[in-house]
PDB file of C-alpha atoms in Angstrom:
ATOM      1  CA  UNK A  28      98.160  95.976  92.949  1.00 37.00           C
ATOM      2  CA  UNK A  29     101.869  97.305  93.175  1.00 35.00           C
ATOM      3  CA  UNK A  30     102.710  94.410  91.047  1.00 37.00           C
ATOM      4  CA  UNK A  31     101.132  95.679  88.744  1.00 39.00           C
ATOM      5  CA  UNK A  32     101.764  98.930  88.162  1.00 43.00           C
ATOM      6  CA  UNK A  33     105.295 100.874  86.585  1.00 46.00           C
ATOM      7  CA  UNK A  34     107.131 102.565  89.431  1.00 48.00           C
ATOM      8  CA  UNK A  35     105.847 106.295  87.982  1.00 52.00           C
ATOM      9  CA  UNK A  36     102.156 105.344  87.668  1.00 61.00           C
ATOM     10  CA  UNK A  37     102.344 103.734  91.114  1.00 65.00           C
ATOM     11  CA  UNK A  38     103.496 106.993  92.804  1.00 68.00           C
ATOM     12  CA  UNK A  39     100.579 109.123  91.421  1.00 73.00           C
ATOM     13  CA  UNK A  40      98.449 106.665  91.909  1.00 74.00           C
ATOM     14  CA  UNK A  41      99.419 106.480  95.538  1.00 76.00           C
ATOM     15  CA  UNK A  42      99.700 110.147  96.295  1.00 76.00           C
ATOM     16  CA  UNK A  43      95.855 110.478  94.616  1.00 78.00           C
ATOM     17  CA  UNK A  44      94.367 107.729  97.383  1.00 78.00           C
ATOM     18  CA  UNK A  45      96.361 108.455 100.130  1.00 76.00           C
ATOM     19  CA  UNK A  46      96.608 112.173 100.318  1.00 75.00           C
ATOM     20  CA  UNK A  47      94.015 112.922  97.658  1.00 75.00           C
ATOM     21  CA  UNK A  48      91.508 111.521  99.769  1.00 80.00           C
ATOM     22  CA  UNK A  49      90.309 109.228  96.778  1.00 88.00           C
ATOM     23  CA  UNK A  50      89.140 105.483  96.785  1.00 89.00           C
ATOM     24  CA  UNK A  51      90.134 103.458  94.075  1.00 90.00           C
ATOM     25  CA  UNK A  52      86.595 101.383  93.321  1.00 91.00           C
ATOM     26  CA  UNK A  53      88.274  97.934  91.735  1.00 92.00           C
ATOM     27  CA  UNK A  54      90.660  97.921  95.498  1.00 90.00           C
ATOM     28  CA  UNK A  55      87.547  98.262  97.726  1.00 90.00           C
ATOM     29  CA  UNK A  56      85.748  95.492  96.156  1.00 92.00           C
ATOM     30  CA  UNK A  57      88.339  92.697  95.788  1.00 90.00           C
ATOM     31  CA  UNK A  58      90.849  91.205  97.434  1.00 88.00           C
ATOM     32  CA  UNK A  59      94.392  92.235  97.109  1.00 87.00           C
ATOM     33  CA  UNK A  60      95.518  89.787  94.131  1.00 85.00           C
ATOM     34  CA  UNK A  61      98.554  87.124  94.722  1.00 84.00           C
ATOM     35  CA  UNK A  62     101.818  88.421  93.332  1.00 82.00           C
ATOM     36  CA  UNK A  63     102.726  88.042  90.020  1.00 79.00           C
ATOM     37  CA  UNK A  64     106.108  85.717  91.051  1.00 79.00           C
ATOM     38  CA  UNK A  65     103.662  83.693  92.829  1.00 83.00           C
ATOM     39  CA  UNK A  66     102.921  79.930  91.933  1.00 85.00           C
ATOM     40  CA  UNK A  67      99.467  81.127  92.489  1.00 86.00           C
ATOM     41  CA  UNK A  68      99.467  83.803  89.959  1.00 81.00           C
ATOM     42  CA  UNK A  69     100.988  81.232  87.389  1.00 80.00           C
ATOM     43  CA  UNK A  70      98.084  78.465  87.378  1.00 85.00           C
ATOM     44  CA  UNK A  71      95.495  81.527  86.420  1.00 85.00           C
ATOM     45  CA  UNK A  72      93.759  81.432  83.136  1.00 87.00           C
ATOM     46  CA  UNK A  73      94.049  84.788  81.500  1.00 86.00           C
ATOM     47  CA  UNK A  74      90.364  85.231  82.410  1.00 89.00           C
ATOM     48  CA  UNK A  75      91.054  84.497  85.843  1.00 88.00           C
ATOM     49  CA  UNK A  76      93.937  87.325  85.717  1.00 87.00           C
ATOM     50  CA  UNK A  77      91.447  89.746  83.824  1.00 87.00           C
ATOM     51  CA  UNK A  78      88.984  89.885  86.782  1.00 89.00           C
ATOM     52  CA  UNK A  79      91.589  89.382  89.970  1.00 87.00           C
ATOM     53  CA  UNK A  80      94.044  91.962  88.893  1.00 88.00           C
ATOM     54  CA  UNK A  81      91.720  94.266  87.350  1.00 89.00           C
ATOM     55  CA  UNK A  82      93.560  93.564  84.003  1.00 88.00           C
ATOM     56  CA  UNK A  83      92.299  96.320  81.008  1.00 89.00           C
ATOM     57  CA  UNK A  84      95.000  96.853  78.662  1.00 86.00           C
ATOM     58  CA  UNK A  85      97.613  94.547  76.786  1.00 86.00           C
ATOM     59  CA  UNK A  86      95.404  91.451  77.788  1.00 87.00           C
ATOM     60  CA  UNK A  87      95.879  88.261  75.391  1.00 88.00           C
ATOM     61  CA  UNK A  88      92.141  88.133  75.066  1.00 89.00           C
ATOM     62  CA  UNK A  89      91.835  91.189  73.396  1.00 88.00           C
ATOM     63  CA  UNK A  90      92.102  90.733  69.781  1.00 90.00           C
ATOM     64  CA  UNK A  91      94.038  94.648  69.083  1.00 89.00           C
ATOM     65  CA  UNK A  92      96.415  93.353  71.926  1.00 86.00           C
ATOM     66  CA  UNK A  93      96.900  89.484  71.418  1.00 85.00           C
ATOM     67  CA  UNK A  94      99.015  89.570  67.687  1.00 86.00           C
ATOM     68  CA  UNK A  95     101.516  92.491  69.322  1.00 84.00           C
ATOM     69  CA  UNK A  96     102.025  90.079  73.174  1.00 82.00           C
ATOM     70  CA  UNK A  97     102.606  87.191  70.594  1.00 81.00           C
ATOM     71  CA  UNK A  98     105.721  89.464  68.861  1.00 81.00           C
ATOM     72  CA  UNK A  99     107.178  89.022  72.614  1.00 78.00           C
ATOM     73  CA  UNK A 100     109.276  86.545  74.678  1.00 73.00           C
ATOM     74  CA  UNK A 101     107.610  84.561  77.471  1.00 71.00           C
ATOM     75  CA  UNK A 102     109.512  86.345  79.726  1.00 74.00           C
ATOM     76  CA  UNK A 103     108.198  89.977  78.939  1.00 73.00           C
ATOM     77  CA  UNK A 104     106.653  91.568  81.734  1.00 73.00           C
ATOM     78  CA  UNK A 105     103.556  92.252  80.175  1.00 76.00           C
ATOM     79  CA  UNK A 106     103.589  88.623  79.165  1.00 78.00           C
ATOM     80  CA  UNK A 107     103.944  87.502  82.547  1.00 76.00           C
ATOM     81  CA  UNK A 108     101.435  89.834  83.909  1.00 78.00           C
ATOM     82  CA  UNK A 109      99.096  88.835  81.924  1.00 80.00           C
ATOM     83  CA  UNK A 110      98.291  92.766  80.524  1.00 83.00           C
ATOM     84  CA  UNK A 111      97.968  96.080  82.273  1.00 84.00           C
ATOM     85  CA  UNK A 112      95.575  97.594  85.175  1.00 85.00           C
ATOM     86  CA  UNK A 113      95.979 101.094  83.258  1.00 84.00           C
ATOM     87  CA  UNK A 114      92.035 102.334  84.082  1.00 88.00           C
ATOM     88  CA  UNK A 115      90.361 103.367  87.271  1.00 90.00           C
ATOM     89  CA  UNK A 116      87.485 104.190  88.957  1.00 91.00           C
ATOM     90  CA  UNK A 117      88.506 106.680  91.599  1.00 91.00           C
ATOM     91  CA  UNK A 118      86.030 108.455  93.592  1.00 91.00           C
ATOM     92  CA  UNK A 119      85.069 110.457  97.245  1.00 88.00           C
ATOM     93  CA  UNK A 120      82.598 110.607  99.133  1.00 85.00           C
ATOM     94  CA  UNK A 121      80.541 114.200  99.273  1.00 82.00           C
ATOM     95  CA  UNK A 122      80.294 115.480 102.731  1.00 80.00           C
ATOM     96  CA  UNK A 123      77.039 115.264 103.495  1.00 78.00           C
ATOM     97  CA  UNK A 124      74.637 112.782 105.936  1.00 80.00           C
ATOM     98  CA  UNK A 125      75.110 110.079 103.359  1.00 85.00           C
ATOM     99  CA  UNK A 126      78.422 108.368 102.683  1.00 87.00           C
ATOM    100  CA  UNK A 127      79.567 107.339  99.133  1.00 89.00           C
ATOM    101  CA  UNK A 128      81.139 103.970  98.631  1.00 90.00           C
ATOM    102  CA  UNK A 129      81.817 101.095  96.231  1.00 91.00           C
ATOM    103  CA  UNK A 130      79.798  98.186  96.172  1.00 91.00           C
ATOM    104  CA  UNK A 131      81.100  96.597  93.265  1.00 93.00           C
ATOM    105  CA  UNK A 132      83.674  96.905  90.547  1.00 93.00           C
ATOM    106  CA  UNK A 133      84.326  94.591  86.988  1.00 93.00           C
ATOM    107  CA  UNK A 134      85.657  94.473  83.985  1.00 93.00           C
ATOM    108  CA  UNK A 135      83.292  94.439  81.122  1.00 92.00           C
ATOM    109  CA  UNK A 136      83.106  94.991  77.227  1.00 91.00           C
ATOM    110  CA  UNK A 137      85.455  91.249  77.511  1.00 89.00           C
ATOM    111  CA  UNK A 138      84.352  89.424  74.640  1.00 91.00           C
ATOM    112  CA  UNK A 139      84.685  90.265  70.866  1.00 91.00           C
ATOM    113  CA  UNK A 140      82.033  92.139  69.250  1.00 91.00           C
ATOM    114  CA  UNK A 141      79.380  89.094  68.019  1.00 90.00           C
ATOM    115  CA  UNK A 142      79.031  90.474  64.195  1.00 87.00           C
ATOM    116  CA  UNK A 143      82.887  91.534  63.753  1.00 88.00           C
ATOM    117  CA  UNK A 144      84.471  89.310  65.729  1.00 88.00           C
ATOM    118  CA  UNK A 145      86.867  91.994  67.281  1.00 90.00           C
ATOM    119  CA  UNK A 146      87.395  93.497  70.400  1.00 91.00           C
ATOM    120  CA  UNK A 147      85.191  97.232  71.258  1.00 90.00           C
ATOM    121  CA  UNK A 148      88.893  99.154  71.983  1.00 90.00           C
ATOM    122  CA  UNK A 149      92.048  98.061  73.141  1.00 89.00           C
ATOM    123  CA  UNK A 150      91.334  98.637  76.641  1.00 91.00           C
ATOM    124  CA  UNK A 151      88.630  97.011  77.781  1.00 92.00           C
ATOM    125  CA  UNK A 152      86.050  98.619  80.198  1.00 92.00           C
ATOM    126  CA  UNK A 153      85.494  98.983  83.754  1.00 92.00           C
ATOM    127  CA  UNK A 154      82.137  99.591  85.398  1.00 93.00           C
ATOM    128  CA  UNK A 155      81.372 100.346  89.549  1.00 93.00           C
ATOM    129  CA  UNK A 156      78.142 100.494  91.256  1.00 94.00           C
ATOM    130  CA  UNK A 157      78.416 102.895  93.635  1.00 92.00           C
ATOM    131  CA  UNK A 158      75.682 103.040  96.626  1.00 91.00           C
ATOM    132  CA  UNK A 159      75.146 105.817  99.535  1.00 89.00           C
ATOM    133  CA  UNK A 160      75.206 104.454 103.287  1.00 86.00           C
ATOM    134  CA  UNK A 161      75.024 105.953 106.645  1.00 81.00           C
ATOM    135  CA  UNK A 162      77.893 108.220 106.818  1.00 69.00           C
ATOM    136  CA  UNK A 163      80.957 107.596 109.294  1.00 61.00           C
ATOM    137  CA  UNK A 164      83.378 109.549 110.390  1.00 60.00           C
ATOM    138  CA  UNK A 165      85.705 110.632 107.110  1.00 55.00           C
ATOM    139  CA  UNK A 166      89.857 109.258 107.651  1.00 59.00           C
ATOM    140  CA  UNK A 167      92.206 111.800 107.739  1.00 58.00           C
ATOM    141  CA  UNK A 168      94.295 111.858 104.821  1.00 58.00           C
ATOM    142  CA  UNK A 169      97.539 111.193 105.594  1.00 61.00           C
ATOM    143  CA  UNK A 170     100.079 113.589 105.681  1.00 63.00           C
ATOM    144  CA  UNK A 171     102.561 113.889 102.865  1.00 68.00           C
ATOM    145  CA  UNK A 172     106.269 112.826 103.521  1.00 75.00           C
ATOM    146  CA  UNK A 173     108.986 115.418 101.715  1.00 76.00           C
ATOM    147  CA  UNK A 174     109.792 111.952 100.267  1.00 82.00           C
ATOM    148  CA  UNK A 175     106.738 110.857  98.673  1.00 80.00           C
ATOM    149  CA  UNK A 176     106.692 114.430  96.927  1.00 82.00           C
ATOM    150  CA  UNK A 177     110.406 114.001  96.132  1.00 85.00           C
ATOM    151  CA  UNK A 178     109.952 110.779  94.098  1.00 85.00           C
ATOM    152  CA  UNK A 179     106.743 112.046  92.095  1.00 85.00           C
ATOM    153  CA  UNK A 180     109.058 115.097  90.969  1.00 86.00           C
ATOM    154  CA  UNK A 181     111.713 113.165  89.940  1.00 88.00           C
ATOM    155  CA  UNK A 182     109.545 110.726  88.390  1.00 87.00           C
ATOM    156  CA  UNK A 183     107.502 113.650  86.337  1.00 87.00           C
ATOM    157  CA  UNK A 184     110.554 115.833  85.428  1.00 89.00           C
ATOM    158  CA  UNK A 185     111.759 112.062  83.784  1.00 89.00           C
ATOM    159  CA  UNK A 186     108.555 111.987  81.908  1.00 86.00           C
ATOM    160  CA  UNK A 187     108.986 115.834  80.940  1.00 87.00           C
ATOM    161  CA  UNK A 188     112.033 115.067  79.684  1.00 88.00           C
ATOM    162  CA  UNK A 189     111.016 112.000  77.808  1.00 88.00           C
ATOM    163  CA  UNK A 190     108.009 114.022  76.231  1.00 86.00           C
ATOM    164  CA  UNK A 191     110.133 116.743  75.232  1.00 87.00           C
ATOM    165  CA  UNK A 192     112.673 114.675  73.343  1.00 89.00           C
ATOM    166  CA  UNK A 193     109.580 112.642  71.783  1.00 87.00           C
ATOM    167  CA  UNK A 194     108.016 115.832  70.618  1.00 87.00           C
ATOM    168  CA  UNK A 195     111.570 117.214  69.033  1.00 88.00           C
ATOM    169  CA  UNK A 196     111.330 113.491  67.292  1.00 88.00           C
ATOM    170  CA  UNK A 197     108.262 113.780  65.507  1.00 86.00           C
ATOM    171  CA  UNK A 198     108.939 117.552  64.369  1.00 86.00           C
ATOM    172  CA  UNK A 199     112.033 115.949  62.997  1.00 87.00           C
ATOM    173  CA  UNK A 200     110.085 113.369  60.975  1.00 87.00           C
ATOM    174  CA  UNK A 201     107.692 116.222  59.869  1.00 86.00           C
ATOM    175  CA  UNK A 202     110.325 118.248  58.857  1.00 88.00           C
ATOM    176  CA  UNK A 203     111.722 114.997  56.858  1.00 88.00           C
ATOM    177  CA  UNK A 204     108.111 114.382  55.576  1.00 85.00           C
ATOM    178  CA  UNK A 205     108.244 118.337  53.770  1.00 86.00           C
ATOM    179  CA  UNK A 206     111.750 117.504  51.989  1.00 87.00           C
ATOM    180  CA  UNK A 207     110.116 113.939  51.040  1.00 85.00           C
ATOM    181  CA  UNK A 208     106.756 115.237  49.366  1.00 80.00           C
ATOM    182  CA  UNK A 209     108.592 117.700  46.456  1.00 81.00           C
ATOM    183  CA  UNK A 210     111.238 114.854  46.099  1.00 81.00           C
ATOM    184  CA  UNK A 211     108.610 112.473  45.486  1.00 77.00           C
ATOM    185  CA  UNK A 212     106.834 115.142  43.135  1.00 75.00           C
ATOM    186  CA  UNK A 213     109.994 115.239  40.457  1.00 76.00           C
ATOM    187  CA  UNK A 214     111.277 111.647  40.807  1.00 74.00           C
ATOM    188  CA  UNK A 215     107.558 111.212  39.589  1.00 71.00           C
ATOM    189  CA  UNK A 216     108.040 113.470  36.890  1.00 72.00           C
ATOM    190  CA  UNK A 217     111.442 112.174  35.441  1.00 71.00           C
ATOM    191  CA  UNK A 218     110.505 108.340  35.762  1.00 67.00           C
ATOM    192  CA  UNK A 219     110.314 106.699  32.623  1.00 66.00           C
ATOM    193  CA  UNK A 220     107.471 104.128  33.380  1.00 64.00           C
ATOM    194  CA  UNK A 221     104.800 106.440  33.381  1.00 65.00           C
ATOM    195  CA  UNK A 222     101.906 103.156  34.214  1.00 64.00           C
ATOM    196  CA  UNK A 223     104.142 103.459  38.142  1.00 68.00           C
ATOM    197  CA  UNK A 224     103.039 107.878  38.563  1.00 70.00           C
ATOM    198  CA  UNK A 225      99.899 106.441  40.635  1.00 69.00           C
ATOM    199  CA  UNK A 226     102.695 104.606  43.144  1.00 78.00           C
ATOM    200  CA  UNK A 227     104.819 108.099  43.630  1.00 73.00           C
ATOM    201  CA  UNK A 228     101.352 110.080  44.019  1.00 74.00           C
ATOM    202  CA  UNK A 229     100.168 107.428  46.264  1.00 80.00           C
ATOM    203  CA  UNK A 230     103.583 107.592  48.479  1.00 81.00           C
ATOM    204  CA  UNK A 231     103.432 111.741  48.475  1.00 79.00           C
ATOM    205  CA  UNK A 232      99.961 111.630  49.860  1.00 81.00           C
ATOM    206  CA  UNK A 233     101.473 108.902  52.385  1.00 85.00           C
ATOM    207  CA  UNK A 234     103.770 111.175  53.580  1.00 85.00           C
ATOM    208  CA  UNK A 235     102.103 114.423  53.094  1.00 82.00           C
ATOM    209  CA  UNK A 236      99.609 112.586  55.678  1.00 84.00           C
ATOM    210  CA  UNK A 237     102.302 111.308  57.894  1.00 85.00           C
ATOM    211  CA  UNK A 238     103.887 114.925  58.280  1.00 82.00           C
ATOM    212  CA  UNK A 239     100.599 116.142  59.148  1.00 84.00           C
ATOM    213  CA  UNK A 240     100.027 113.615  61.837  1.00 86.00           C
ATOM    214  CA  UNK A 241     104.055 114.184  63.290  1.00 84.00           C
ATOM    215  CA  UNK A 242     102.924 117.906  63.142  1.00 83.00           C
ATOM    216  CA  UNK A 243      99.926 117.915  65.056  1.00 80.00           C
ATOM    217  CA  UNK A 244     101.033 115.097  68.012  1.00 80.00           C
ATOM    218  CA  UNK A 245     104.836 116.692  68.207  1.00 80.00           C
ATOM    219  CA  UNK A 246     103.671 120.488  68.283  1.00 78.00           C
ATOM    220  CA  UNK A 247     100.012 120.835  69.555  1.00 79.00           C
ATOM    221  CA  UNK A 248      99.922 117.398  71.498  1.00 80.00           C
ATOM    222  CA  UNK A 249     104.030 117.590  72.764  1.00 79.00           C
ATOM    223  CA  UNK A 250     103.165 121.280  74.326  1.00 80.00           C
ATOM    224  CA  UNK A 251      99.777 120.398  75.605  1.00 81.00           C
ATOM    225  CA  UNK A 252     101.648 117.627  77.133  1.00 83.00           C
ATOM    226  CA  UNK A 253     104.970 119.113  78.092  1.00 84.00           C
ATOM    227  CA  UNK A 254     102.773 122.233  79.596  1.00 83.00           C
ATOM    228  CA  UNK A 255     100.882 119.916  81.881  1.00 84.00           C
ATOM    229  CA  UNK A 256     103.869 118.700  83.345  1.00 84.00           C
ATOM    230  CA  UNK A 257     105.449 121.448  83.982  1.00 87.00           C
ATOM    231  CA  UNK A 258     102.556 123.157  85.878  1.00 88.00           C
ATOM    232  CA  UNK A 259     102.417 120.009  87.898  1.00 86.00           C
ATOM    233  CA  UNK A 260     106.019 119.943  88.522  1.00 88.00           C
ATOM    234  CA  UNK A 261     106.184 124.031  89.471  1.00 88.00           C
ATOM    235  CA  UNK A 262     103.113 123.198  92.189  1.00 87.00           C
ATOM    236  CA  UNK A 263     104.657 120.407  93.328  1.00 85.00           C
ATOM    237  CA  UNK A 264     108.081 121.934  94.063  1.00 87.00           C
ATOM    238  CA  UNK A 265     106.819 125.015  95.690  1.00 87.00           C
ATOM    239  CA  UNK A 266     105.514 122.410  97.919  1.00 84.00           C
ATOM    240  CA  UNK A 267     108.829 121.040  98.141  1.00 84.00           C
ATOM    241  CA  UNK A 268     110.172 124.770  99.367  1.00 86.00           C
ATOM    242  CA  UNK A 269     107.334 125.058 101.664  1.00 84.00           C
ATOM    243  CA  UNK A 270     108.023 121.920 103.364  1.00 80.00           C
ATOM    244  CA  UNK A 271     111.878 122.830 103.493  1.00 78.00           C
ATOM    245  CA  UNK A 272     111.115 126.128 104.811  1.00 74.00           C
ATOM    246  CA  UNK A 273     109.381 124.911 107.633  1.00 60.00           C
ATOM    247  CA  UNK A 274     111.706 122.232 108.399  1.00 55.00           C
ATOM    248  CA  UNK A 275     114.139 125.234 108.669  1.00 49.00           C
ATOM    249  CA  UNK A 276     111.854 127.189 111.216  1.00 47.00           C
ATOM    250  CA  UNK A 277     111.933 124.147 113.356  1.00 46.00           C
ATOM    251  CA  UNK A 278     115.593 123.732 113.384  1.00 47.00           C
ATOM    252  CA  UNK A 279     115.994 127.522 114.310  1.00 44.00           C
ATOM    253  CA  UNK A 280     112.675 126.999 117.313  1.00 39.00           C
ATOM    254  CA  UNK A 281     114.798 128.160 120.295  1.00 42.00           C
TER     255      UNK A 281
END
């Protein structure tokens, strides 16, 4: 499953099963997949990499995916993967007589839609039974090292820093989008071929829309975004403090 997952996804995804006290459904119910450097891995079909690796985005067989994997080189990662394992089934068990676990995980929602001939999304789906058995005693989560914490700050501050710039982007292009509109309004007006007004009124509603769009994902979505982070990031570094505080009491312990 590392294989197959960006450094930064990888660390969440470990800190929310090993400390989080979560099960990941589609890792209970299959074996760990071969390595994507493998021989092994090679000689797959894509459907045979869909359902061992838990493949749901960027797969060749979906039909949104399949035109933009055949823009790249056959040595892209995604390429080589074979897609993405982006969705998840996580769960835990309540603590009650009864214990919660998974007794089988797939991919579904695979093949095009019969009367259109395209895929249902761009990710496909991913569906778990889950059944209740005798309970047994519940693991201990594992305790969590100063630095597994440290490397899921850095990580997030790099994505706060990432969605910050991206946000300052797209205000910039809705900014450019305001100038482009009135611009578009006279060069309409002054153009001799009048039969070509219905192209500049067609490219001013273009970018009127565009600006809105830049607006609403830089501003509302980049602080929505950016806020999240930054919450996480505070908690997480408090935690950081904590954990160097009393790494400092034990150094002082006569």
């Amino acid at each position: 499953m590392g294989d197959l997952n960006s450094q930064p996804h990888s660390v969440i995804l470990r800190i929310l099963t090993s400390h989080g006290s979560l099960l990941d459904a589609f890792a209970q119910t299959h074996p760990l997949p071969p390595s994507i450097t493998s021989s092994t891995h090679r000689s797959l079909t894509p459907v045979q990499v869909l359902h061992q690796h838990g493949i749901t985005c960027d797969s060749p067989l979906n039909t949104y995916s399949a035109p933009k994997l055949a823009k790249r080189g056959s040595h892209d990662e995604t390429v080589i993967r074979g897609g993405k394992r982006l969705d998840y089934i996580l769960y835990r068990s309540p603590p009650t007589s009864l214990q919660l676990v998974a007794s089988s995980t797939k991919v579904v929602l695979t093949k095009p839609i019969p009367s259109l001939g395209c895929s249902y999304s761009d990710h496909f789906g991913l569906e778990a039974t889950l059944a209740f058995l005798p309970s047994s005693p519940a693991p201990v989560p594992a305790s969590l090292s100063h630095e597994d914490l440290s490397k899921a700050v850095s990580n997030l501050s790099t994505r706060y820093r990432q969605s910050l710039k991206s946000s300052k982007d797209q205000l910039r292009l809705f900014a450019l989008a305001i100038l482009l509109v009135p611009v578009l309004a006279i060069a309409a007006s002054f153009q001799t071929l009048r039969y070509l007004s219905w192209l500049f009124v067609l490219l001013g509603v273009a970018t009127g829309a565009c600006g809105a769009t830049m607006l609403y994902t830089g501003f509302v979505g980049g602080r929505w975004e950016a806020g999240g982070l930054r919450n996480v990031i505070g908690e997480m570094e408090a935690e950081l403090e904590r954990m160097r505080g009393g790494r400092a009491d034990e150094r002082s312990w006569p």
